[in-house]
Coordinates of C-alpha atoms and ligand atoms in Angstrom, one line a residue:
X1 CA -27.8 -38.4 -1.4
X2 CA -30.7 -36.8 -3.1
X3 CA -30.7 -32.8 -3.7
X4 CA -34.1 -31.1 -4.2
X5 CA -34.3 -29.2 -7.5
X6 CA -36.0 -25.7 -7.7
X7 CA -38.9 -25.9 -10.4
X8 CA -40.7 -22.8 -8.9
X9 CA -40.4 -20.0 -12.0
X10 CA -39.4 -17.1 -9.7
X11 CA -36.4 -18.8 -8.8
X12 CA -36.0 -20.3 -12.7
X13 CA -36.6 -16.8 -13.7
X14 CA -33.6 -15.2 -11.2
X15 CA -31.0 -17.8 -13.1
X16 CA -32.2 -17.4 -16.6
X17 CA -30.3 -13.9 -17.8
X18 CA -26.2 -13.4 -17.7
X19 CA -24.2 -10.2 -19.0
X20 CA -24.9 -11.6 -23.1
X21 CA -28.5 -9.9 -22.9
X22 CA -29.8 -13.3 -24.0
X23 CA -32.3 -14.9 -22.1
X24 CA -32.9 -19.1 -21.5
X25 CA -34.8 -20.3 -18.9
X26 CA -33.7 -23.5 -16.9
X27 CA -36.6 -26.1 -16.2
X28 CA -34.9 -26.5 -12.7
X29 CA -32.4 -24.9 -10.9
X30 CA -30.1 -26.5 -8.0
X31 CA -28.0 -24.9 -4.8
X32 CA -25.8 -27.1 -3.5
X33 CA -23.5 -25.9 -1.0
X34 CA -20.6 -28.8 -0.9
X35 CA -19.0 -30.8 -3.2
X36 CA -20.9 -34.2 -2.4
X37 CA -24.4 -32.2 -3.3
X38 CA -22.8 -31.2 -6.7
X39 CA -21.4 -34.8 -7.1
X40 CA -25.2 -36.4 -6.7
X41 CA -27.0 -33.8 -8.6
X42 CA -24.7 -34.8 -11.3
X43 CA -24.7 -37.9 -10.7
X44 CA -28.9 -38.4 -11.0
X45 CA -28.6 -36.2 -14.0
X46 CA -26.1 -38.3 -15.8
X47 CA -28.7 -41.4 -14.7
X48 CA -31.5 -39.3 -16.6
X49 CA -29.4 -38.1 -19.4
X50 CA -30.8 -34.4 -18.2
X51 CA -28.2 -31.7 -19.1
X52 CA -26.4 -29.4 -16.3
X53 CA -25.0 -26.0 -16.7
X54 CA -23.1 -25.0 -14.1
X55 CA -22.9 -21.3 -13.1
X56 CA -21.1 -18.9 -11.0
X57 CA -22.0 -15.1 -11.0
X58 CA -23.8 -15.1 -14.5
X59 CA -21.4 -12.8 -15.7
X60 CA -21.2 -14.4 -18.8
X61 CA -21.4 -12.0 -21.5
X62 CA -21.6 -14.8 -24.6
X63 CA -24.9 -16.8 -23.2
X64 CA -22.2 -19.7 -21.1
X65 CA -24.2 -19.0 -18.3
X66 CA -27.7 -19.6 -19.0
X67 CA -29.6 -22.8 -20.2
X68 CA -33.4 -23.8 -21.4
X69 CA -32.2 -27.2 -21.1
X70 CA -31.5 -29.0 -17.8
X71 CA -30.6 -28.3 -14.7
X72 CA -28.8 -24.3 -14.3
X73 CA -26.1 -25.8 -11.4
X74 CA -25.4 -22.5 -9.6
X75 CA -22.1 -23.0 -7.5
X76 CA -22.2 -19.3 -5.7
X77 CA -23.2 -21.6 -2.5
X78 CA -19.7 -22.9 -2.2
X79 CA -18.1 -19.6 -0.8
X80 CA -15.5 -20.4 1.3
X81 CA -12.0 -20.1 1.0
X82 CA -10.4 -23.3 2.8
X83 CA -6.5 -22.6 3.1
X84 CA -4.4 -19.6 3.0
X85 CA -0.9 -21.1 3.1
X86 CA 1.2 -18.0 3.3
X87 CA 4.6 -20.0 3.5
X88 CA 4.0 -22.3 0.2
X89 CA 2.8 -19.2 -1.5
X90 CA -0.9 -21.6 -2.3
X91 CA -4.4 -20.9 -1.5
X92 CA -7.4 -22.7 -1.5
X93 CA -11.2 -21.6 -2.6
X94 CA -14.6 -23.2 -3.5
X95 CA -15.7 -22.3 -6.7
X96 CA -18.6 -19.9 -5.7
X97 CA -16.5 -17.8 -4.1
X98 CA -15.7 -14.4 -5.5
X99 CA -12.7 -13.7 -7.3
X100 CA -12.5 -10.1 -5.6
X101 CA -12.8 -11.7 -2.3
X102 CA -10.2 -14.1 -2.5
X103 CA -7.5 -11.8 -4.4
X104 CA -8.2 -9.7 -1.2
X105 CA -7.6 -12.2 1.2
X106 CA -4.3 -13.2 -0.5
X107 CA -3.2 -9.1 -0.4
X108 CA -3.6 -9.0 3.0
X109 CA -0.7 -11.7 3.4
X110 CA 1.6 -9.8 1.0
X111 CA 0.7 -12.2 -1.4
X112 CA -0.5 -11.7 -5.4
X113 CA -3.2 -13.9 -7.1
X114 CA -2.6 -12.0 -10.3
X115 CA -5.7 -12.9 -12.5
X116 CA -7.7 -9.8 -12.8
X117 CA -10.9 -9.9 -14.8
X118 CA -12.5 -6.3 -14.8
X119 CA -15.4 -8.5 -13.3
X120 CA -13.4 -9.7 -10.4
X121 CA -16.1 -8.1 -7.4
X122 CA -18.5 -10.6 -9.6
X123 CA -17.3 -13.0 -11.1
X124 CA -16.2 -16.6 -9.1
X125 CA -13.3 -18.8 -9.1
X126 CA -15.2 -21.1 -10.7
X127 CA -16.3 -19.1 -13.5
X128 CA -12.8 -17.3 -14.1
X129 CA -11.6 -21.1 -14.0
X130 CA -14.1 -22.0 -16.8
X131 CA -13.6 -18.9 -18.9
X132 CA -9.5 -19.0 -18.5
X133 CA -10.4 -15.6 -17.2
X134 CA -7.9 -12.6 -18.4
X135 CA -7.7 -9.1 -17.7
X136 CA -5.3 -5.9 -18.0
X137 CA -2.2 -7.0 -15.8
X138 CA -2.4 -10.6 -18.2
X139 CA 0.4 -8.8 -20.8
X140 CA 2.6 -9.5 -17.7
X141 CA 1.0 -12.4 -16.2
X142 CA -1.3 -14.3 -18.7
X143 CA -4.5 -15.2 -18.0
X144 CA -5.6 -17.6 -14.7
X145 CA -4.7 -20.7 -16.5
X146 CA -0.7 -21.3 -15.5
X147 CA -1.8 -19.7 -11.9
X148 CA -3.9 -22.8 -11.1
X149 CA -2.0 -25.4 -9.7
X150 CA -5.1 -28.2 -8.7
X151 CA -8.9 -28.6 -8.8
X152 CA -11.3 -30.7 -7.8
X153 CA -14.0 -31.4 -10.3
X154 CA -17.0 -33.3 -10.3
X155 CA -17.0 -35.2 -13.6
X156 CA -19.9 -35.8 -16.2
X157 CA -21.0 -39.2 -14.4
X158 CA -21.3 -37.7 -10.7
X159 CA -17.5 -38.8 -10.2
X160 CA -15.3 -36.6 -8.3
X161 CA -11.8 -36.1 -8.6
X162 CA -9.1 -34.0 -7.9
X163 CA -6.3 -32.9 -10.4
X164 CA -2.9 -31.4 -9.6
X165 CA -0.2 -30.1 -11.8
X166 CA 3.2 -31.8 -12.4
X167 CA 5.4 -29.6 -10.2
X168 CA 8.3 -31.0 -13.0
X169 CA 9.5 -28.1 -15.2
X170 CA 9.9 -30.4 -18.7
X171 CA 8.3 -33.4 -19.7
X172 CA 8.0 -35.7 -23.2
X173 CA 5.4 -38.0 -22.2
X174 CA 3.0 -37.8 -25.0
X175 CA 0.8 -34.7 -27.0
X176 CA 0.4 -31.5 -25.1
X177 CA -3.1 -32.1 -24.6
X178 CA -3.0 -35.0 -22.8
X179 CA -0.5 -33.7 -20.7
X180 CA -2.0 -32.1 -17.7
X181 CA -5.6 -32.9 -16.9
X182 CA -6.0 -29.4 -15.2
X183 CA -5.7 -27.7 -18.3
X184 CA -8.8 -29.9 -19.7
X185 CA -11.0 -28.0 -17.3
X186 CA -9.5 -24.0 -17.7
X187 CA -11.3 -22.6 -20.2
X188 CA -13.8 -25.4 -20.5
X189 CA -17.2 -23.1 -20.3
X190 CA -18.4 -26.3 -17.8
X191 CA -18.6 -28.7 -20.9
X192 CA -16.0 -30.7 -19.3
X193 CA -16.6 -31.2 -15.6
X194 CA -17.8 -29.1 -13.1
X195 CA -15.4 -27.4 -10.7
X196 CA -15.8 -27.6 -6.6
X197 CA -12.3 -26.2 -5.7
X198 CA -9.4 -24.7 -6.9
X199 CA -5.9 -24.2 -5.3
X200 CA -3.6 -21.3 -6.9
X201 CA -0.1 -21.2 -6.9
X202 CA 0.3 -16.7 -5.7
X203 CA 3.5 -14.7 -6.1
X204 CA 4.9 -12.0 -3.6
X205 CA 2.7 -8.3 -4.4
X206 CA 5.2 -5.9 -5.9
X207 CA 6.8 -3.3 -3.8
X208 CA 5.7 -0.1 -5.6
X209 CA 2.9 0.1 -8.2
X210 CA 2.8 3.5 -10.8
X211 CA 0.3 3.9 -13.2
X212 CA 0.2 6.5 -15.8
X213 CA -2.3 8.2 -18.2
X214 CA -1.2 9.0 -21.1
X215 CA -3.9 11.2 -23.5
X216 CA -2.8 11.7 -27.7
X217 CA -4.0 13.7 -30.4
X218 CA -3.4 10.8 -32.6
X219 CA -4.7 6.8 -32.6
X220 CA -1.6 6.2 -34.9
X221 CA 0.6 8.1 -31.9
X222 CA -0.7 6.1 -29.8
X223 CA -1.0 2.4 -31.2
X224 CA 2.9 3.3 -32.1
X225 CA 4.1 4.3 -28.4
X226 CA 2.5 0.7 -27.4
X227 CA 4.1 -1.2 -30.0
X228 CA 7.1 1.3 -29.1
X229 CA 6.6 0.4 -25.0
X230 CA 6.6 -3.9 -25.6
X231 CA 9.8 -3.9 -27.8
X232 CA 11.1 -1.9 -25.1
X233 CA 14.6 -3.0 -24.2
X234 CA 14.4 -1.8 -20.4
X235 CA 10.3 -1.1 -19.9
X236 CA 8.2 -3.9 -19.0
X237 CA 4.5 -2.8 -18.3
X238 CA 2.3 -4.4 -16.2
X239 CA -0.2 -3.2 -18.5
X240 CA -1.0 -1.3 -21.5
X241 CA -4.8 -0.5 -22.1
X242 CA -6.4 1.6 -24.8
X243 CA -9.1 3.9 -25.9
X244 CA -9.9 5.3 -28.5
X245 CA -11.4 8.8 -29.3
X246 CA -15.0 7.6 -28.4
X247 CA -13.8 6.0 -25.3
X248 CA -11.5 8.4 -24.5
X249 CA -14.5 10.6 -24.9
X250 CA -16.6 9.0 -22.3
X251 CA -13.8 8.8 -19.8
X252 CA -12.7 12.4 -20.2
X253 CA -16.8 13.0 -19.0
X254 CA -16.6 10.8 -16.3
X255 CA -13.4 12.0 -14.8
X256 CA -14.1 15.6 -15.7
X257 CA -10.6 16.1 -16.5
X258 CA -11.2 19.2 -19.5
X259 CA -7.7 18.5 -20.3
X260 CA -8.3 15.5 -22.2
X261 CA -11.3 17.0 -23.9
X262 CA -8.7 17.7 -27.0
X263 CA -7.2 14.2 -26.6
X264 CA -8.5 10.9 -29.3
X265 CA -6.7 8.5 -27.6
X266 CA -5.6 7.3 -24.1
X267 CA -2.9 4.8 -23.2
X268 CA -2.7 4.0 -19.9
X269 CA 0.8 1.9 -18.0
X270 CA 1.1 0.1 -15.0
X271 CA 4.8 -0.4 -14.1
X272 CA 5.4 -2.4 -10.6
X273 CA 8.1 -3.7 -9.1
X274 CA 10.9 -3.3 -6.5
X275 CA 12.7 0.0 -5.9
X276 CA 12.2 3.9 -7.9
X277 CA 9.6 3.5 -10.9
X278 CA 11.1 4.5 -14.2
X279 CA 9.1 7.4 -14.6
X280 CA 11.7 9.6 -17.0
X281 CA 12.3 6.8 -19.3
X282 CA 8.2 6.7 -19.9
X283 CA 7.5 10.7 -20.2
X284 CA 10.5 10.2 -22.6
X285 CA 8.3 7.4 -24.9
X286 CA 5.7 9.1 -24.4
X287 CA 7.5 13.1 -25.6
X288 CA 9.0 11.0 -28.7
X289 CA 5.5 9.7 -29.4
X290 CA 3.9 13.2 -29.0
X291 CA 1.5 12.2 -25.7
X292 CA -0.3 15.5 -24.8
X293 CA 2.1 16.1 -21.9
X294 CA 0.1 18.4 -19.7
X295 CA -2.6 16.4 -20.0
X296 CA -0.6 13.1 -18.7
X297 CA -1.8 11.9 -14.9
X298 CA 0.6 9.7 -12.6
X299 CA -1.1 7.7 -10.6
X300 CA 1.0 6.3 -7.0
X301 CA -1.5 6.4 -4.1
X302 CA -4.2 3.5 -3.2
X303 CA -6.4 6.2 -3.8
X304 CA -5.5 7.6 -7.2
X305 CA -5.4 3.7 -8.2
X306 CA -9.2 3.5 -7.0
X307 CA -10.2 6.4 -9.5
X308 CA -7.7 5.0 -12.4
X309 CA -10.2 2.0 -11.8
X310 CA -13.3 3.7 -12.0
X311 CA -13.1 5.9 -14.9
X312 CA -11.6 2.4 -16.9
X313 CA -14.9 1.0 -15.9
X314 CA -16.7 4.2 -16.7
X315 CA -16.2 2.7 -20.8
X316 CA -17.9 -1.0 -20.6
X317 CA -20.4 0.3 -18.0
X318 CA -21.6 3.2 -20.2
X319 CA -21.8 1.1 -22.7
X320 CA -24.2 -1.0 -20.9
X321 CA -26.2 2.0 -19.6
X322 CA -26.7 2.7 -23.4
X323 CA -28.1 -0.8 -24.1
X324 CA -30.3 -1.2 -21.3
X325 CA -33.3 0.6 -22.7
X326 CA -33.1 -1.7 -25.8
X327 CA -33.5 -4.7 -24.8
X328 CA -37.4 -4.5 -24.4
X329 CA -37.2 -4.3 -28.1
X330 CA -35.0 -7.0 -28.5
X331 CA -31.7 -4.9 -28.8
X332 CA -28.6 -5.5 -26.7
X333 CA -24.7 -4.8 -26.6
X334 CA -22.6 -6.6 -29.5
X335 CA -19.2 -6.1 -27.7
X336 CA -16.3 -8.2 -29.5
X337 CA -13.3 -9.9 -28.2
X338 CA -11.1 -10.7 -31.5
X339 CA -7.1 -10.3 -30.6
X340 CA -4.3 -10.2 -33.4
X341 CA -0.4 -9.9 -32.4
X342 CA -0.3 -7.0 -31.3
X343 CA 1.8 -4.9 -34.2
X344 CA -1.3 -5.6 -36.5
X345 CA -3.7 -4.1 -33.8
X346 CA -3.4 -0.7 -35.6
X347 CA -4.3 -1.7 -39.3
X348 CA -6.8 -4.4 -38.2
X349 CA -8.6 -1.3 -36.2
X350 CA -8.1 0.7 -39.3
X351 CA -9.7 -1.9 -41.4
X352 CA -12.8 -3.1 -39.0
X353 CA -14.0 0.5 -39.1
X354 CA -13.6 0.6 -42.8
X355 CA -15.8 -2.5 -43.0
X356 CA -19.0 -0.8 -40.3
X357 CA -18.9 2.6 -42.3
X358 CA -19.3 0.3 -45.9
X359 CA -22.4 -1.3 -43.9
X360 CA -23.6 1.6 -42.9
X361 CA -23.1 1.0 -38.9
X362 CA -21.8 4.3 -36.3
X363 CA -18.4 3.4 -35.5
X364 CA -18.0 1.2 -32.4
X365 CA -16.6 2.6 -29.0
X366 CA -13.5 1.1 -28.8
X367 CA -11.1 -0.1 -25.8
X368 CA -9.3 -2.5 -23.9
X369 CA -6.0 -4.7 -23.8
X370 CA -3.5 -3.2 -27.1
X371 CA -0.8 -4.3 -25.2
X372 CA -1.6 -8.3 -26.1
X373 CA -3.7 -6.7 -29.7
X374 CA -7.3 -7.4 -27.6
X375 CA -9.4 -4.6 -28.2
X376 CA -12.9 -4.8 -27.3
X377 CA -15.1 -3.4 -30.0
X378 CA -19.0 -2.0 -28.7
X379 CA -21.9 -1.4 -30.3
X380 CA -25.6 -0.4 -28.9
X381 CA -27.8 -3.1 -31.5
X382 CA -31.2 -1.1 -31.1
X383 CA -33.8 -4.3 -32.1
X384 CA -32.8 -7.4 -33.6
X385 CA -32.3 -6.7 -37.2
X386 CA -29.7 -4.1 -36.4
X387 CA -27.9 -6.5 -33.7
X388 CA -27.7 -9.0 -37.2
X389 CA -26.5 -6.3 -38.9
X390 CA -23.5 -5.2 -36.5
X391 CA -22.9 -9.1 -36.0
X392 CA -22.4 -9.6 -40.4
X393 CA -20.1 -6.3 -39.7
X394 CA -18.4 -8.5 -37.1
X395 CA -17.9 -12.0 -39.0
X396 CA -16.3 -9.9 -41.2
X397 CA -13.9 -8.4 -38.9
X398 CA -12.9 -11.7 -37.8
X399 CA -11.9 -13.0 -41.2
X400 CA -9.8 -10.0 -41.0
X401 CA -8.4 -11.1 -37.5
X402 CA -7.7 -15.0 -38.8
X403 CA -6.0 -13.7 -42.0
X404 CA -3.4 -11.6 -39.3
X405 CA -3.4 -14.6 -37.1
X406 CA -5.5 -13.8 -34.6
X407 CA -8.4 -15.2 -32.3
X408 CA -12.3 -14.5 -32.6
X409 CA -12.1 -15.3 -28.9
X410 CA -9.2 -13.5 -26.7
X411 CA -11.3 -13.4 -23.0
X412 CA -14.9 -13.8 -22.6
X413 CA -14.8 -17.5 -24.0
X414 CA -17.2 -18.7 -27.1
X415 CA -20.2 -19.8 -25.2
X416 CA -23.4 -19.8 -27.0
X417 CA -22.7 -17.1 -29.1
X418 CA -19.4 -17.0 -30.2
X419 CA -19.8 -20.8 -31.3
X420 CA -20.4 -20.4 -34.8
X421 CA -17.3 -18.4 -35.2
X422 CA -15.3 -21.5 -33.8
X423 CA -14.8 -23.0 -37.8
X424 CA -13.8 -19.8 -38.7
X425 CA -10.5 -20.4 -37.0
X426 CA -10.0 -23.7 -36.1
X427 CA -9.6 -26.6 -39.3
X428 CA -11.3 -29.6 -39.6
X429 CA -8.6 -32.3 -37.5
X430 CA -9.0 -28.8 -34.4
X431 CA -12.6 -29.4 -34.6
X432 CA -12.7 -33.3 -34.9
X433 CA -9.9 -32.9 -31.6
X434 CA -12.3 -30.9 -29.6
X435 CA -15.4 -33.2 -29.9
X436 CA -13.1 -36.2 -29.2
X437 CA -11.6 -34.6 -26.4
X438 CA -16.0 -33.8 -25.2
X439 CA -17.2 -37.3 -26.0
X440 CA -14.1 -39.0 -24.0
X441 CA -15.5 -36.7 -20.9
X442 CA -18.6 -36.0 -21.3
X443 CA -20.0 -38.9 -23.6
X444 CA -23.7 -38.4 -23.4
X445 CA -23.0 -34.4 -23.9
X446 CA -25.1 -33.2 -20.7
X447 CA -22.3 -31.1 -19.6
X448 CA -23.5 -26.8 -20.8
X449 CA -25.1 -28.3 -24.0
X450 CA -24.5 -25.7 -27.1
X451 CA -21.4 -24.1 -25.3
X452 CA -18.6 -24.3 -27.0
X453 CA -18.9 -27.3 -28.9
X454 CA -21.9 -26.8 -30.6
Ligands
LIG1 C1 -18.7 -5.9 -17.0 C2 -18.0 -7.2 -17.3 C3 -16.6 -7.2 -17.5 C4 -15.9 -8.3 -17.8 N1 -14.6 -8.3 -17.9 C5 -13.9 -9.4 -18.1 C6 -12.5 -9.4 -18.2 O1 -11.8 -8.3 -18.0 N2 -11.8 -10.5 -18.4 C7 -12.5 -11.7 -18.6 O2 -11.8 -12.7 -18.8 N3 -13.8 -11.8 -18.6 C8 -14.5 -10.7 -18.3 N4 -15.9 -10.7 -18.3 C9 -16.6 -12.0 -18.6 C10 -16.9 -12.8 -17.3 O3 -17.1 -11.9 -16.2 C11 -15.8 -13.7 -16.9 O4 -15.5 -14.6 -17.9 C12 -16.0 -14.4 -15.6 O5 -14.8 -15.1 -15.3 C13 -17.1 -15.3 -15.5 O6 -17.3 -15.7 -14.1 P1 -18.7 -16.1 -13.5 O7 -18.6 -16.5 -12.1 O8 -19.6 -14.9 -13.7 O9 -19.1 -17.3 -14.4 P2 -20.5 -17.5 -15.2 O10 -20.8 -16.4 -16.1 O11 -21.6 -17.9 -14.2 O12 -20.1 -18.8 -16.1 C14 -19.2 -18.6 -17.1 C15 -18.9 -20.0 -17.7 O13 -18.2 -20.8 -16.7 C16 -18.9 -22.0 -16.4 N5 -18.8 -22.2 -15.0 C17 -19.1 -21.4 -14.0 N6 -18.8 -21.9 -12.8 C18 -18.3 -23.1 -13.1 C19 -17.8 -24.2 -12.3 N7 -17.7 -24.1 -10.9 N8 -17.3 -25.3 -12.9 C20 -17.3 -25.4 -14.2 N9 -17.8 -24.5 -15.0 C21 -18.3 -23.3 -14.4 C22 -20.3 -21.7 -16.9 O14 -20.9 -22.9 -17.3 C23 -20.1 -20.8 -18.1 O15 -19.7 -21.6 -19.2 C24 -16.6 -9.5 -18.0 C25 -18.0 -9.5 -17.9 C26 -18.7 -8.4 -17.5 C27 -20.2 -8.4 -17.4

């Protein structure tokens, strides 16, 4: 089988930007829309020694996405979902289709598919497969990586193959990373293989969902009554996201709620479950932690959820408002990903802005995931000096981050971007591991060249 490849530039041009702001521009692009057409176009690539980059959405925001090299693969045509098995708890996608979509489809049935990327109406199985996609509820669920249970990949010679999970719950046969072939390809960026379909193993939706908003006066208040809310002995979140007094500023505009004009920082819980949510024992954390109680929200109704939704949005996609007329000059959004356990998250916050006000940078708007110690830092880089500037203010931060322990990459993946941060956290042997682990897959490196490994 032979699959036409797109050279026109319009359609090069429509693949050649994802979320990063960067810009690379594919020599051909191709749509195929079943696994056999992804199979030959691999395949006559891997004849040609001509690099592929597969893609999903583009909502890449660290360049993983994009390629000037090559072929840009674009899965999106494979949008069906194949099997809802309702009984086994298991359903079955391509990789184009939407995340959104498909966690939809599985709610309908009573059923919980509990990755939740704030991208989810974007972003595609595939992708969130790639990127070992994460998002709030991960403090209780982790990210999608132990809810895949089998894929079928196309490998780097045009081979496909399908790859289920042990359903065994030990095993001592040999090093971890050998162990189960399906966790080569979660979180691979698409250096490994490229991803047709995935089945995932769901869980039953919880009865009863409450969130709760919960403003302070006080960052150290409120990075205490999260540390306070994990080591709980009878709490147990769902999730437990942050902003702080800049975000917290942006959201109190977008919700127009004046009473948490006053507050500097905003925690807000998801508890679900079966039976009567523990509200007493929160408002109780929260009065021993000084929240600003009249200015707390409890959120119960499908409704209420929706607008808890939006105005946690209203932060990133401010942020991206804010950027958007910059990027004429060269300028773009420097949003970080670093994670520490999650105790540190309050002096390594403490310490990052230290290091921007020494260089002379406006403090980043700050939010996201203290529950697991994954904030995301963001800054407006106005041209590219400044974005070099903000990025030196960032290496720094991540020696920080390694020195608690941490990760320069918690979510979004390393991509093109991140990858020169990679030695600053894994040694020598980690390194030598991951481009063994490449060159046994992917031995003439066509798979999304300078992701990754770079
Ligand atoms: C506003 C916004 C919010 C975001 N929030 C989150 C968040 O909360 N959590 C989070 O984890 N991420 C988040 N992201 C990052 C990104 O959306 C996710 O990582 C997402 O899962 C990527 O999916 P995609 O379909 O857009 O993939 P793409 O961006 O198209 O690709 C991402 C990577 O996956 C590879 N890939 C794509 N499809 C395949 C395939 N079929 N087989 C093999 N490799 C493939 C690509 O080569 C690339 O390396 C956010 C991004 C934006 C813009």
């Amino acid at each position: 089988m032979s699959v036409t490849l797109a050279t026109d530039a319009d359609v090069r041009a429509a693949y050649s930007r994802d979320a990063s702001g960067l810009e690379r521009l594919p020599e051909a692009v191709a749509r195929p829309t079943d696994a056999a057409e992804v199979a030959a176009i691999v395949a006559e690539a891997a004849g040609a020694s001509r690099p592929v980059t597969a893609a999903g959405a583009q909502t890449s925001t660290t360049g993983a996405s994009i390629t000037d090299r090559g072929v840009l693969l674009s899965l999106r045509g494979l949008d069906r979902i194949v099997d809802l098995d309702v009984a086994r708890r298991l359903v079955r996608a391509q990789a184009g289709v939407r995340l959104g979509d498909l966690k939809r489809a599985c709610a309908a049935e009573g059923l919980l598919l509990p990755a939740d990327p704030t991208s989810e109406e974007d972003c595609t199985v595939g992708g969130a497969i790639a990127c070992n996609a994460s998002g709030a509820r991960s403090l209780r669920h982790g990210p999608i990586r132990p809810h895949v249970a089998a894929l079928d990949v196309v490998l780097a010679d045009g081979r496909a193959e399908q790859f289920r999970r042990m359903r065994i719950e030990k095993n001592t046969v040999g090093y971890a990373a050998v162990q189960d072939p399906v966790d080569w390809f979660v979180g691979s960026e698409g250096t490994l293989g490229v991803v047709t379909e995935a089945t995932f193993a769901l869980e039953p939706l919880p009865e009863r969902v409450t969130g709760i908003a919960l403003p302070f006066a006080r960052e150290t208040d409120a990075l205490a009554f999260v540390v306070a809310a994990r080591r709980h002995r009878t709490l147990d979140p769902r999730c437990l996201e942050y902003c702080d007094a800049q975000a917290t500023a942006i959201v109190a505009h977008a919700t127009h709620d004046t009473d948490w004009l006053a507050a500097r920082a905003l925690v807000y819980v998801e508890d679900a479950g079966d039976g009567d949510a523990p509200l007493d024992d929160w408002l109780a954390l929260a009065e021993s932690h000084a929240a600003i109680e009249p200015a707390i929200r409890v959120y119960e109704t499908e409704a209420a959820f929706r607008d808890a939704r939006k105005w946690r949005h209203a932060v990133p996609a401010t942020m991206h408002e804010r950027a958007a007329p910059f990027r004429a000059s060269g300028g773009r959004r420097v949003s970080t990903d670093w994670a520490v356990p999650y105790p540190a998250l309050g002096r390594v916050l403490g310490q990052a802005r230290a290091l921007a006000d020494e260089a002379g940078i406006a403090p980043a708007v700050t939010f996201g995931h203290a529950g697991n110690g994954h904030p995301h830092q963001n800054w407006v880089g106005e041209h590219p000096e400044h974005v070099a500037r903000i990025e030196r203010v960032v290496e720094a931060t991540l020696r920080l981050v390694i020195a608690e322990g941490g990760t320069v990459a918690a979510e979004h993946g390393v991509g093109k971007l991140k990858a020169r941060w990679l030695p600053l956290q894994l040694g020598a042997r980690q390194l030598g591991l991951l481009r063994a682990i490449k060159r046994e897959l992917d031995p003439q490196g066509i798979l999304a060249p300078g992701n990754l490994v770079a």
